[in-house]
Amino acid sequence: MTGTAATRVLVIGGGIAGSAAALGLRRAGLDVRVYEAHSGADQDIGAFLTLASTGMRALAQLDATRAVTAIGFPLTSLRLLDAEGAELAHVPLGEIAEPDLRYRCLRRGELNSALQREVSARGIRLTHGARLT
């Protein structure tokens, strides 16, 4: 921040939502600090999740697309089969022509870690092991 004193914002919780909020607040020019109760990024917490095109578009607004497309794998279509294995439907998912907006399947912990790395890379202070009291 240059010139005038910036508004400082404390984000309590450095999970997916907290990290995304911190990225957006920094993008808006605010001085952001993130405090997370867990001692680390907890890569192994949670199962798989799928980010739809709308989620990928939100990450693009935060300039965080690259951090997420480096992990997981794209989902380009959905196939529905009956009990005998015959195909009932096969439809495209998301915006296939735009690689950064394709559906993406990844582990929740990997997404959390990727966003926390992005927070740190942008100079946002992230403190692990800190609880709000």
Short mmCIF file of N, CA, C and O in Angstrom, two decimals:
data_model
loop_
_atom_site.label_atom_id
_atom_site.label_comp_id
_atom_site.label_asym_id
_atom_site.label_seq_id
_atom_site.Cartn_x
_atom_site.Cartn_y
_atom_site.Cartn_z
N MET A 1 0.83 -1.16 0.00
CA MET A 1 0.00 0.00 0.00
C MET A 1 0.89 1.25 0.00
O MET A 1 1.82 1.33 0.77
N THR A 2 0.59 2.17 -0.83
CA THR A 2 1.39 3.38 -0.92
C THR A 2 0.53 4.60 -0.59
O THR A 2 -0.69 4.58 -0.71
N GLY A 3 1.20 5.65 -0.17
CA GLY A 3 0.48 6.90 0.07
C GLY A 3 -0.28 6.89 1.37
O GLY A 3 0.29 7.01 2.43
N THR A 4 -1.58 6.75 1.30
CA THR A 4 -2.43 6.81 2.48
C THR A 4 -2.48 5.47 3.19
O THR A 4 -2.20 4.44 2.61
N ALA A 5 -2.85 5.53 4.45
CA ALA A 5 -2.98 4.29 5.22
C ALA A 5 -4.17 3.50 4.69
O ALA A 5 -5.25 4.03 4.48
N ALA A 6 -3.95 2.22 4.47
CA ALA A 6 -5.00 1.35 3.95
C ALA A 6 -5.84 0.81 5.09
O ALA A 6 -5.38 0.69 6.22
N THR A 7 -7.06 0.49 4.78
CA THR A 7 -7.93 -0.16 5.75
C THR A 7 -7.43 -1.58 5.96
O THR A 7 -7.19 -2.30 5.00
N ARG A 8 -7.28 -1.97 7.21
CA ARG A 8 -6.83 -3.33 7.52
C ARG A 8 -8.06 -4.19 7.78
O ARG A 8 -8.95 -3.82 8.53
N VAL A 9 -8.06 -5.36 7.15
CA VAL A 9 -9.15 -6.31 7.31
C VAL A 9 -8.57 -7.60 7.87
O VAL A 9 -7.58 -8.11 7.34
N LEU A 10 -9.19 -8.13 8.92
CA LEU A 10 -8.79 -9.42 9.47
C LEU A 10 -9.78 -10.46 8.98
O LEU A 10 -10.98 -10.29 9.13
N VAL A 11 -9.27 -11.52 8.39
CA VAL A 11 -10.10 -12.64 7.96
C VAL A 11 -9.85 -13.75 8.97
O VAL A 11 -8.72 -14.20 9.13
N ILE A 12 -10.92 -14.17 9.63
CA ILE A 12 -10.81 -15.23 10.62
C ILE A 12 -11.23 -16.52 9.96
O ILE A 12 -12.40 -16.73 9.64
N GLY A 13 -10.25 -17.38 9.71
CA GLY A 13 -10.47 -18.64 9.02
C GLY A 13 -9.79 -18.62 7.68
O GLY A 13 -10.13 -17.81 6.82
N GLY A 14 -8.80 -19.49 7.51
CA GLY A 14 -8.04 -19.53 6.26
C GLY A 14 -8.39 -20.71 5.38
O GLY A 14 -7.55 -21.18 4.62
N GLY A 15 -9.63 -21.18 5.48
CA GLY A 15 -10.08 -22.25 4.60
C GLY A 15 -10.34 -21.71 3.21
O GLY A 15 -9.87 -20.64 2.83
N ILE A 16 -11.11 -22.44 2.44
CA ILE A 16 -11.39 -22.06 1.06
C ILE A 16 -12.06 -20.69 0.99
O ILE A 16 -11.62 -19.80 0.26
N ALA A 17 -13.12 -20.49 1.78
CA ALA A 17 -13.85 -19.21 1.74
C ALA A 17 -13.00 -18.07 2.28
O ALA A 17 -12.98 -16.98 1.70
N GLY A 18 -12.29 -18.31 3.38
CA GLY A 18 -11.47 -17.25 3.96
C GLY A 18 -10.33 -16.84 3.04
O GLY A 18 -10.04 -15.65 2.89
N SER A 19 -9.68 -17.82 2.43
CA SER A 19 -8.59 -17.51 1.50
C SER A 19 -9.11 -16.77 0.28
O SER A 19 -8.49 -15.80 -0.18
N ALA A 20 -10.25 -17.21 -0.26
CA ALA A 20 -10.84 -16.52 -1.42
C ALA A 20 -11.23 -15.09 -1.04
O ALA A 20 -11.00 -14.15 -1.81
N ALA A 21 -11.80 -14.92 0.14
CA ALA A 21 -12.17 -13.57 0.60
C ALA A 21 -10.92 -12.69 0.70
O ALA A 21 -10.93 -11.52 0.29
N ALA A 22 -9.84 -13.24 1.25
CA ALA A 22 -8.61 -12.48 1.38
C ALA A 22 -8.07 -12.04 0.02
O ALA A 22 -7.63 -10.90 -0.15
N LEU A 23 -8.12 -12.94 -0.96
CA LEU A 23 -7.66 -12.60 -2.31
C LEU A 23 -8.50 -11.48 -2.91
O LEU A 23 -7.96 -10.55 -3.52
N GLY A 24 -9.81 -11.56 -2.72
CA GLY A 24 -10.69 -10.51 -3.24
C GLY A 24 -10.48 -9.17 -2.55
O GLY A 24 -10.47 -8.12 -3.19
N LEU A 25 -10.30 -9.21 -1.23
CA LEU A 25 -10.08 -7.98 -0.48
C LEU A 25 -8.75 -7.33 -0.86
O LEU A 25 -8.66 -6.11 -0.99
N ARG A 26 -7.71 -8.14 -1.06
CA ARG A 26 -6.42 -7.60 -1.49
C ARG A 26 -6.55 -6.98 -2.87
O ARG A 26 -6.03 -5.92 -3.16
N ARG A 27 -7.29 -7.67 -3.75
CA ARG A 27 -7.51 -7.16 -5.11
C ARG A 27 -8.21 -5.80 -5.07
O ARG A 27 -7.97 -4.95 -5.91
N ALA A 28 -9.05 -5.59 -4.03
CA ALA A 28 -9.75 -4.31 -3.87
C ALA A 28 -8.86 -3.25 -3.22
O ALA A 28 -9.30 -2.13 -3.00
N GLY A 29 -7.61 -3.62 -2.89
CA GLY A 29 -6.67 -2.65 -2.38
C GLY A 29 -6.58 -2.57 -0.87
O GLY A 29 -5.99 -1.63 -0.33
N LEU A 30 -7.16 -3.53 -0.18
CA LEU A 30 -7.15 -3.49 1.29
C LEU A 30 -5.97 -4.27 1.85
O LEU A 30 -5.46 -5.20 1.23
N ASP A 31 -5.55 -3.87 3.04
CA ASP A 31 -4.49 -4.57 3.77
C ASP A 31 -5.16 -5.73 4.51
O ASP A 31 -5.96 -5.52 5.41
N VAL A 32 -4.84 -6.94 4.13
CA VAL A 32 -5.53 -8.13 4.64
C VAL A 32 -4.57 -9.00 5.44
O VAL A 32 -3.42 -9.20 5.03
N ARG A 33 -5.09 -9.55 6.52
CA ARG A 33 -4.37 -10.55 7.31
C ARG A 33 -5.33 -11.69 7.58
O ARG A 33 -6.51 -11.46 7.88
N VAL A 34 -4.83 -12.91 7.47
CA VAL A 34 -5.66 -14.10 7.65
C VAL A 34 -5.15 -14.87 8.86
O VAL A 34 -3.95 -15.10 9.00
N TYR A 35 -6.09 -15.28 9.72
CA TYR A 35 -5.77 -16.08 10.90
C TYR A 35 -6.54 -17.39 10.83
O TYR A 35 -7.76 -17.39 10.70
N GLU A 36 -5.80 -18.49 10.91
CA GLU A 36 -6.37 -19.83 10.79
C GLU A 36 -6.04 -20.64 12.03
O GLU A 36 -4.89 -20.66 12.48
N ALA A 37 -7.05 -21.32 12.59
CA ALA A 37 -6.86 -22.10 13.81
C ALA A 37 -5.99 -23.34 13.60
O ALA A 37 -5.20 -23.70 14.47
N HIS A 38 -6.11 -23.99 12.45
CA HIS A 38 -5.32 -25.21 12.20
C HIS A 38 -3.85 -24.85 12.05
O HIS A 38 -3.51 -23.78 11.56
N SER A 39 -2.99 -25.79 12.40
CA SER A 39 -1.55 -25.54 12.38
C SER A 39 -0.95 -25.58 10.98
O SER A 39 0.17 -25.14 10.78
N GLY A 40 -1.66 -26.12 10.00
CA GLY A 40 -1.15 -26.19 8.62
C GLY A 40 -2.28 -26.12 7.63
O GLY A 40 -3.43 -25.87 7.99
N ALA A 41 -1.94 -26.34 6.36
CA ALA A 41 -2.95 -26.24 5.30
C ALA A 41 -3.91 -27.42 5.29
O ALA A 41 -4.94 -27.37 4.64
N ASP A 42 -3.59 -28.50 6.02
CA ASP A 42 -4.47 -29.66 6.12
C ASP A 42 -4.86 -30.21 4.76
O ASP A 42 -6.03 -30.36 4.43
N GLN A 43 -3.86 -30.58 3.96
CA GLN A 43 -4.11 -31.08 2.61
C GLN A 43 -5.02 -32.29 2.57
O GLN A 43 -5.72 -32.49 1.61
N ASP A 44 -5.00 -33.12 3.60
CA ASP A 44 -5.75 -34.37 3.54
C ASP A 44 -7.17 -34.27 4.08
O ASP A 44 -7.87 -35.27 4.15
N ILE A 45 -7.62 -33.09 4.48
CA ILE A 45 -8.97 -32.96 5.02
C ILE A 45 -9.97 -32.91 3.87
O ILE A 45 -9.79 -32.18 2.90
N GLY A 46 -11.03 -33.69 3.97
CA GLY A 46 -12.11 -33.63 3.00
C GLY A 46 -11.93 -34.59 1.84
O GLY A 46 -10.87 -35.15 1.62
N ALA A 47 -13.01 -34.76 1.13
CA ALA A 47 -13.03 -35.65 -0.02
C ALA A 47 -12.91 -34.81 -1.29
O ALA A 47 -12.51 -33.65 -1.25
N PHE A 48 -13.30 -35.40 -2.41
CA PHE A 48 -13.26 -34.69 -3.69
C PHE A 48 -14.44 -33.73 -3.79
O PHE A 48 -15.48 -33.93 -3.19
N LEU A 49 -14.25 -32.70 -4.57
CA LEU A 49 -15.34 -31.80 -4.91
C LEU A 49 -15.19 -31.41 -6.36
O LEU A 49 -14.13 -31.59 -6.97
N THR A 50 -16.25 -30.90 -6.94
CA THR A 50 -16.23 -30.46 -8.32
C THR A 50 -16.55 -28.97 -8.37
O THR A 50 -17.54 -28.53 -7.79
N LEU A 51 -15.68 -28.23 -9.02
CA LEU A 51 -15.93 -26.81 -9.25
C LEU A 51 -16.58 -26.69 -10.63
O LEU A 51 -16.00 -27.10 -11.63
N ALA A 52 -17.77 -26.13 -10.66
CA ALA A 52 -18.46 -25.90 -11.93
C ALA A 52 -17.86 -24.66 -12.61
O ALA A 52 -17.01 -23.97 -12.04
N SER A 53 -18.31 -24.37 -13.79
CA SER A 53 -17.82 -23.21 -14.53
C SER A 53 -18.00 -21.92 -13.74
O SER A 53 -17.15 -21.03 -13.80
N THR A 54 -19.09 -21.82 -13.00
CA THR A 54 -19.32 -20.61 -12.20
C THR A 54 -18.25 -20.45 -11.12
O THR A 54 -17.79 -19.34 -10.86
N GLY A 55 -17.85 -21.55 -10.49
CA GLY A 55 -16.79 -21.50 -9.49
C GLY A 55 -15.46 -21.14 -10.11
O GLY A 55 -14.68 -20.37 -9.55
N MET A 56 -15.19 -21.70 -11.29
CA MET A 56 -13.94 -21.38 -11.98
C MET A 56 -13.94 -19.92 -12.43
O MET A 56 -12.91 -19.26 -12.39
N ARG A 57 -15.11 -19.41 -12.82
CA ARG A 57 -15.22 -18.00 -13.21
C ARG A 57 -14.94 -17.10 -11.99
O ARG A 57 -14.27 -16.06 -12.10
N ALA A 58 -15.44 -17.49 -10.82
CA ALA A 58 -15.18 -16.72 -9.59
C ALA A 58 -13.69 -16.71 -9.28
O ALA A 58 -13.14 -15.67 -8.91
N LEU A 59 -13.02 -17.85 -9.44
CA LEU A 59 -11.58 -17.89 -9.22
C LEU A 59 -10.83 -17.02 -10.23
O LEU A 59 -9.84 -16.38 -9.89
N ALA A 60 -11.33 -16.97 -11.45
CA ALA A 60 -10.72 -16.11 -12.47
C ALA A 60 -10.82 -14.64 -12.06
O ALA A 60 -9.88 -13.87 -12.28
N GLN A 61 -11.93 -14.27 -11.43
CA GLN A 61 -12.09 -12.89 -10.96
C GLN A 61 -11.07 -12.53 -9.87
O GLN A 61 -10.75 -11.38 -9.67
N LEU A 62 -10.56 -13.56 -9.19
CA LEU A 62 -9.55 -13.37 -8.15
C LEU A 62 -8.13 -13.58 -8.68
O LEU A 62 -7.17 -13.56 -7.92
N ASP A 63 -8.01 -13.81 -9.99
CA ASP A 63 -6.73 -14.17 -10.62
C ASP A 63 -6.12 -15.41 -9.97
O ASP A 63 -4.91 -15.52 -9.80
N ALA A 64 -6.96 -16.37 -9.60
CA ALA A 64 -6.49 -17.59 -8.94
C ALA A 64 -6.72 -18.84 -9.79
O ALA A 64 -6.58 -19.94 -9.30
N THR A 65 -7.06 -18.67 -11.05
CA THR A 65 -7.34 -19.81 -11.91
C THR A 65 -6.14 -20.73 -12.05
O THR A 65 -6.25 -21.94 -11.94
N ARG A 66 -4.97 -20.15 -12.30
CA ARG A 66 -3.78 -20.96 -12.53
C ARG A 66 -3.47 -21.86 -11.34
O ARG A 66 -3.07 -23.01 -11.52
N ALA A 67 -3.65 -21.34 -10.14
CA ALA A 67 -3.38 -22.13 -8.93
C ALA A 67 -4.26 -23.37 -8.86
O ALA A 67 -3.84 -24.41 -8.36
N VAL A 68 -5.48 -23.27 -9.39
CA VAL A 68 -6.43 -24.39 -9.31
C VAL A 68 -6.31 -25.32 -10.51
O VAL A 68 -6.43 -26.53 -10.36
N THR A 69 -6.06 -24.78 -11.70
CA THR A 69 -5.94 -25.66 -12.87
C THR A 69 -4.66 -26.50 -12.81
O THR A 69 -4.53 -27.47 -13.55
N ALA A 70 -3.73 -26.16 -11.92
CA ALA A 70 -2.51 -26.94 -11.77
C ALA A 70 -2.76 -28.22 -10.97
O ALA A 70 -1.92 -29.11 -10.94
N ILE A 71 -3.93 -28.33 -10.34
CA ILE A 71 -4.26 -29.51 -9.54
C ILE A 71 -5.56 -30.12 -10.04
O ILE A 71 -6.30 -29.51 -10.80
N GLY A 72 -5.85 -31.31 -9.62
CA GLY A 72 -7.09 -31.97 -10.02
C GLY A 72 -7.10 -32.30 -11.50
O GLY A 72 -6.07 -32.38 -12.15
N PHE A 73 -8.30 -32.49 -12.02
CA PHE A 73 -8.44 -32.82 -13.44
C PHE A 73 -9.74 -32.25 -13.97
O PHE A 73 -10.71 -32.09 -13.24
N PRO A 74 -9.77 -31.91 -15.28
CA PRO A 74 -10.98 -31.33 -15.86
C PRO A 74 -12.06 -32.40 -16.09
O PRO A 74 -11.74 -33.57 -16.33
N LEU A 75 -13.29 -32.00 -15.97
CA LEU A 75 -14.44 -32.85 -16.32
C LEU A 75 -15.09 -32.20 -17.53
O LEU A 75 -15.51 -31.06 -17.46
N THR A 76 -15.17 -32.94 -18.63
CA THR A 76 -15.69 -32.35 -19.85
C THR A 76 -17.07 -32.85 -20.24
O THR A 76 -17.73 -32.24 -21.07
N SER A 77 -17.48 -33.99 -19.66
CA SER A 77 -18.80 -34.50 -20.01
C SER A 77 -19.36 -35.37 -18.89
O SER A 77 -18.62 -35.81 -18.01
N LEU A 78 -20.65 -35.60 -18.99
CA LEU A 78 -21.35 -36.45 -18.03
C LEU A 78 -22.05 -37.56 -18.80
O LEU A 78 -22.77 -37.28 -19.77
N ARG A 79 -21.81 -38.80 -18.39
CA ARG A 79 -22.47 -39.95 -19.02
C ARG A 79 -23.35 -40.62 -17.98
O ARG A 79 -22.91 -40.90 -16.88
N LEU A 80 -24.59 -40.89 -18.35
CA LEU A 80 -25.50 -41.63 -17.50
C LEU A 80 -25.75 -42.99 -18.14
O LEU A 80 -26.08 -43.09 -19.32
N LEU A 81 -25.58 -44.03 -17.32
CA LEU A 81 -25.77 -45.40 -17.80
C LEU A 81 -26.89 -46.07 -17.01
O LEU A 81 -27.10 -45.76 -15.84
N ASP A 82 -27.59 -47.01 -17.65
CA ASP A 82 -28.60 -47.76 -16.91
C ASP A 82 -27.93 -48.95 -16.21
O ASP A 82 -26.71 -49.12 -16.28
N ALA A 83 -28.72 -49.78 -15.54
CA ALA A 83 -28.20 -50.90 -14.76
C ALA A 83 -27.43 -51.91 -15.61
O ALA A 83 -26.53 -52.60 -15.11
N GLU A 84 -27.74 -51.99 -16.90
CA GLU A 84 -27.04 -52.92 -17.79
C GLU A 84 -25.83 -52.29 -18.47
O GLU A 84 -25.14 -52.94 -19.24
N GLY A 85 -25.59 -51.02 -18.23
CA GLY A 85 -24.45 -50.33 -18.82
C GLY A 85 -24.75 -49.61 -20.12
O GLY A 85 -23.84 -49.06 -20.73
N ALA A 86 -26.01 -49.60 -20.54
CA ALA A 86 -26.37 -48.87 -21.76
C ALA A 86 -26.40 -47.37 -21.46
O ALA A 86 -26.90 -46.94 -20.42
N GLU A 87 -25.88 -46.61 -22.39
CA GLU A 87 -25.83 -45.16 -22.20
C GLU A 87 -27.21 -44.53 -22.35
O GLU A 87 -27.88 -44.71 -23.36
N LEU A 88 -27.63 -43.79 -21.35
CA LEU A 88 -28.89 -43.07 -21.38
C LEU A 88 -28.71 -41.62 -21.84
O LEU A 88 -29.58 -41.05 -22.46
N ALA A 89 -27.57 -41.05 -21.49
CA ALA A 89 -27.29 -39.66 -21.86
C ALA A 89 -25.79 -39.43 -21.83
O ALA A 89 -25.06 -40.06 -21.08
N HIS A 90 -25.34 -38.52 -22.67
CA HIS A 90 -23.94 -38.09 -22.70
C HIS A 90 -23.96 -36.62 -23.08
O HIS A 90 -24.24 -36.28 -24.22
N VAL A 91 -23.68 -35.74 -22.10
CA VAL A 91 -23.78 -34.30 -22.32
C VAL A 91 -22.48 -33.60 -21.90
O VAL A 91 -21.79 -34.05 -20.99
N PRO A 92 -22.15 -32.50 -22.58
CA PRO A 92 -20.96 -31.75 -22.18
C PRO A 92 -21.20 -31.02 -20.85
O PRO A 92 -22.33 -30.70 -20.50
N LEU A 93 -20.11 -30.79 -20.12
CA LEU A 93 -20.18 -30.05 -18.86
C LEU A 93 -19.42 -28.73 -19.02
O LEU A 93 -18.30 -28.71 -19.48
N GLY A 94 -20.05 -27.67 -18.62
CA GLY A 94 -19.37 -26.38 -18.57
C GLY A 94 -19.04 -25.81 -19.92
O GLY A 94 -19.64 -26.17 -20.93
N GLU A 95 -18.08 -24.93 -19.91
CA GLU A 95 -17.68 -24.20 -21.10
C GLU A 95 -16.44 -24.88 -21.68
O GLU A 95 -15.31 -24.48 -21.43
N ILE A 96 -16.69 -25.93 -22.47
CA ILE A 96 -15.63 -26.80 -22.99
C ILE A 96 -14.61 -26.01 -23.81
O ILE A 96 -13.42 -26.29 -23.75
N ALA A 97 -15.04 -25.02 -24.56
CA ALA A 97 -14.13 -24.28 -25.43
C ALA A 97 -13.15 -23.41 -24.64
O ALA A 97 -12.12 -23.00 -25.17
N GLU A 98 -13.46 -23.12 -23.41
CA GLU A 98 -12.61 -22.25 -22.58
C GLU A 98 -11.96 -23.09 -21.47
O GLU A 98 -12.59 -23.35 -20.44
N PRO A 99 -10.72 -23.53 -21.64
CA PRO A 99 -10.09 -24.45 -20.68
C PRO A 99 -10.13 -23.97 -19.23
O PRO A 99 -10.31 -24.77 -18.33
N ASP A 100 -9.98 -22.68 -19.00
CA ASP A 100 -9.99 -22.18 -17.63
C ASP A 100 -11.37 -22.20 -16.98
O ASP A 100 -11.48 -22.02 -15.77
N LEU A 101 -12.41 -22.43 -17.77
CA LEU A 101 -13.78 -22.45 -17.23
C LEU A 101 -14.39 -23.84 -17.24
O LEU A 101 -15.57 -24.00 -16.95
N ARG A 102 -13.60 -24.85 -17.54
CA ARG A 102 -14.11 -26.23 -17.51
C ARG A 102 -14.34 -26.66 -16.06
O ARG A 102 -13.67 -26.20 -15.15
N TYR A 103 -15.29 -27.55 -15.89
CA TYR A 103 -15.49 -28.15 -14.58
C TYR A 103 -14.16 -28.77 -14.15
O TYR A 103 -13.40 -29.26 -14.96
N ARG A 104 -13.91 -28.76 -12.85
CA ARG A 104 -12.65 -29.30 -12.34
C ARG A 104 -12.93 -30.12 -11.10
O ARG A 104 -13.64 -29.68 -10.20
N CYS A 105 -12.40 -31.33 -11.06
CA CYS A 105 -12.55 -32.22 -9.92
C CYS A 105 -11.22 -32.25 -9.17
O CYS A 105 -10.17 -32.45 -9.78
N LEU A 106 -11.26 -32.03 -7.87
CA LEU A 106 -10.06 -32.03 -7.07
C LEU A 106 -10.39 -32.31 -5.61
O LEU A 106 -11.56 -32.26 -5.22
N ARG A 107 -9.38 -32.60 -4.85
CA ARG A 107 -9.59 -32.83 -3.42
C ARG A 107 -9.77 -31.49 -2.73
O ARG A 107 -9.10 -30.52 -3.04
N ARG A 108 -10.67 -31.47 -1.77
CA ARG A 108 -10.96 -30.24 -1.03
C ARG A 108 -9.68 -29.68 -0.39
O ARG A 108 -9.40 -28.49 -0.44
N GLY A 109 -8.88 -30.56 0.21
CA GLY A 109 -7.65 -30.12 0.85
C GLY A 109 -6.65 -29.52 -0.12
O GLY A 109 -5.93 -28.58 0.22
N GLU A 110 -6.61 -30.07 -1.35
CA GLU A 110 -5.71 -29.52 -2.37
C GLU A 110 -6.15 -28.11 -2.77
O GLU A 110 -5.31 -27.24 -2.97
N LEU A 111 -7.46 -27.90 -2.89
CA LEU A 111 -7.96 -26.56 -3.20
C LEU A 111 -7.61 -25.61 -2.08
O LEU A 111 -7.14 -24.49 -2.32
N ASN A 112 -7.83 -26.03 -0.84
CA ASN A 112 -7.51 -25.20 0.31
C ASN A 112 -6.03 -24.82 0.29
O ASN A 112 -5.67 -23.64 0.46
N SER A 113 -5.15 -25.80 0.09
CA SER A 113 -3.71 -25.54 0.06
C SER A 113 -3.32 -24.60 -1.07
O SER A 113 -2.49 -23.71 -0.90
N ALA A 114 -3.90 -24.82 -2.26
CA ALA A 114 -3.58 -23.98 -3.41
C ALA A 114 -3.98 -22.53 -3.15
O ALA A 114 -3.22 -21.61 -3.47
N LEU A 115 -5.14 -22.32 -2.56
CA LEU A 115 -5.57 -20.95 -2.27
C LEU A 115 -4.72 -20.32 -1.18
O LEU A 115 -4.39 -19.13 -1.25
N GLN A 116 -4.33 -21.10 -0.18
CA GLN A 116 -3.45 -20.55 0.86
C GLN A 116 -2.08 -20.19 0.29
O GLN A 116 -1.50 -19.17 0.66
N ARG A 117 -1.56 -20.99 -0.63
CA ARG A 117 -0.29 -20.65 -1.29
C ARG A 117 -0.43 -19.35 -2.07
O ARG A 117 0.47 -18.51 -2.08
N GLU A 118 -1.58 -19.20 -2.74
CA GLU A 118 -1.82 -17.98 -3.52
C GLU A 118 -1.90 -16.77 -2.59
O GLU A 118 -1.38 -15.70 -2.91
N VAL A 119 -2.54 -16.93 -1.44
CA VAL A 119 -2.62 -15.86 -0.44
C VAL A 119 -1.20 -15.43 -0.05
O VAL A 119 -0.86 -14.24 -0.06
N SER A 120 -0.38 -16.39 0.30
CA SER A 120 1.00 -16.09 0.72
C SER A 120 1.82 -15.47 -0.41
O SER A 120 2.59 -14.54 -0.19
N ALA A 121 1.63 -15.98 -1.63
CA ALA A 121 2.38 -15.47 -2.78
C ALA A 121 2.06 -14.00 -3.06
O ALA A 121 2.89 -13.28 -3.61
N ARG A 122 0.88 -13.57 -2.66
CA ARG A 122 0.49 -12.17 -2.88
C ARG A 122 0.83 -11.27 -1.70
O ARG A 122 0.41 -10.12 -1.64
N GLY A 123 1.61 -11.81 -0.78
CA GLY A 123 2.06 -10.98 0.34
C GLY A 123 1.04 -10.78 1.44
O GLY A 123 1.20 -9.90 2.27
N ILE A 124 -0.01 -11.59 1.43
CA ILE A 124 -1.01 -11.50 2.49
C ILE A 124 -0.52 -12.35 3.65
O ILE A 124 -0.17 -13.51 3.46
N ARG A 125 -0.47 -11.76 4.82
CA ARG A 125 0.01 -12.49 5.99
C ARG A 125 -1.01 -13.54 6.41
O ARG A 125 -2.16 -13.22 6.67
N LEU A 126 -0.58 -14.80 6.47
CA LEU A 126 -1.42 -15.93 6.87
C LEU A 126 -0.78 -16.56 8.09
O LEU A 126 0.33 -17.06 8.02
N THR A 127 -1.50 -16.53 9.21
CA THR A 127 -0.98 -17.07 10.46
C THR A 127 -1.76 -18.32 10.81
O THR A 127 -2.98 -18.26 11.00
N HIS A 128 -1.06 -19.45 10.88
CA HIS A 128 -1.68 -20.70 11.30
C HIS A 128 -1.57 -20.85 12.81
O HIS A 128 -0.68 -20.29 13.43
N GLY A 129 -2.48 -21.62 13.39
CA GLY A 129 -2.44 -21.89 14.82
C GLY A 129 -2.93 -20.72 15.66
O GLY A 129 -2.59 -20.60 16.83
N ALA A 130 -3.75 -19.85 15.08
CA ALA A 130 -4.27 -18.67 15.80
C ALA A 130 -5.79 -18.76 15.85
O ALA A 130 -6.44 -18.86 14.82
N ARG A 131 -6.33 -18.72 17.05
CA ARG A 131 -7.78 -18.75 17.24
C ARG A 131 -8.32 -17.39 17.66
O ARG A 131 -7.66 -16.67 18.40
N LEU A 132 -9.50 -17.06 17.20
CA LEU A 132 -10.16 -15.83 17.62
C LEU A 132 -10.69 -16.03 19.04
O LEU A 132 -11.34 -17.01 19.34
N THR A 133 -10.33 -15.12 19.93
CA THR A 133 -10.86 -15.18 21.31
C THR A 133 -11.43 -13.83 21.67
O THR A 133 -11.07 -12.82 21.13
#
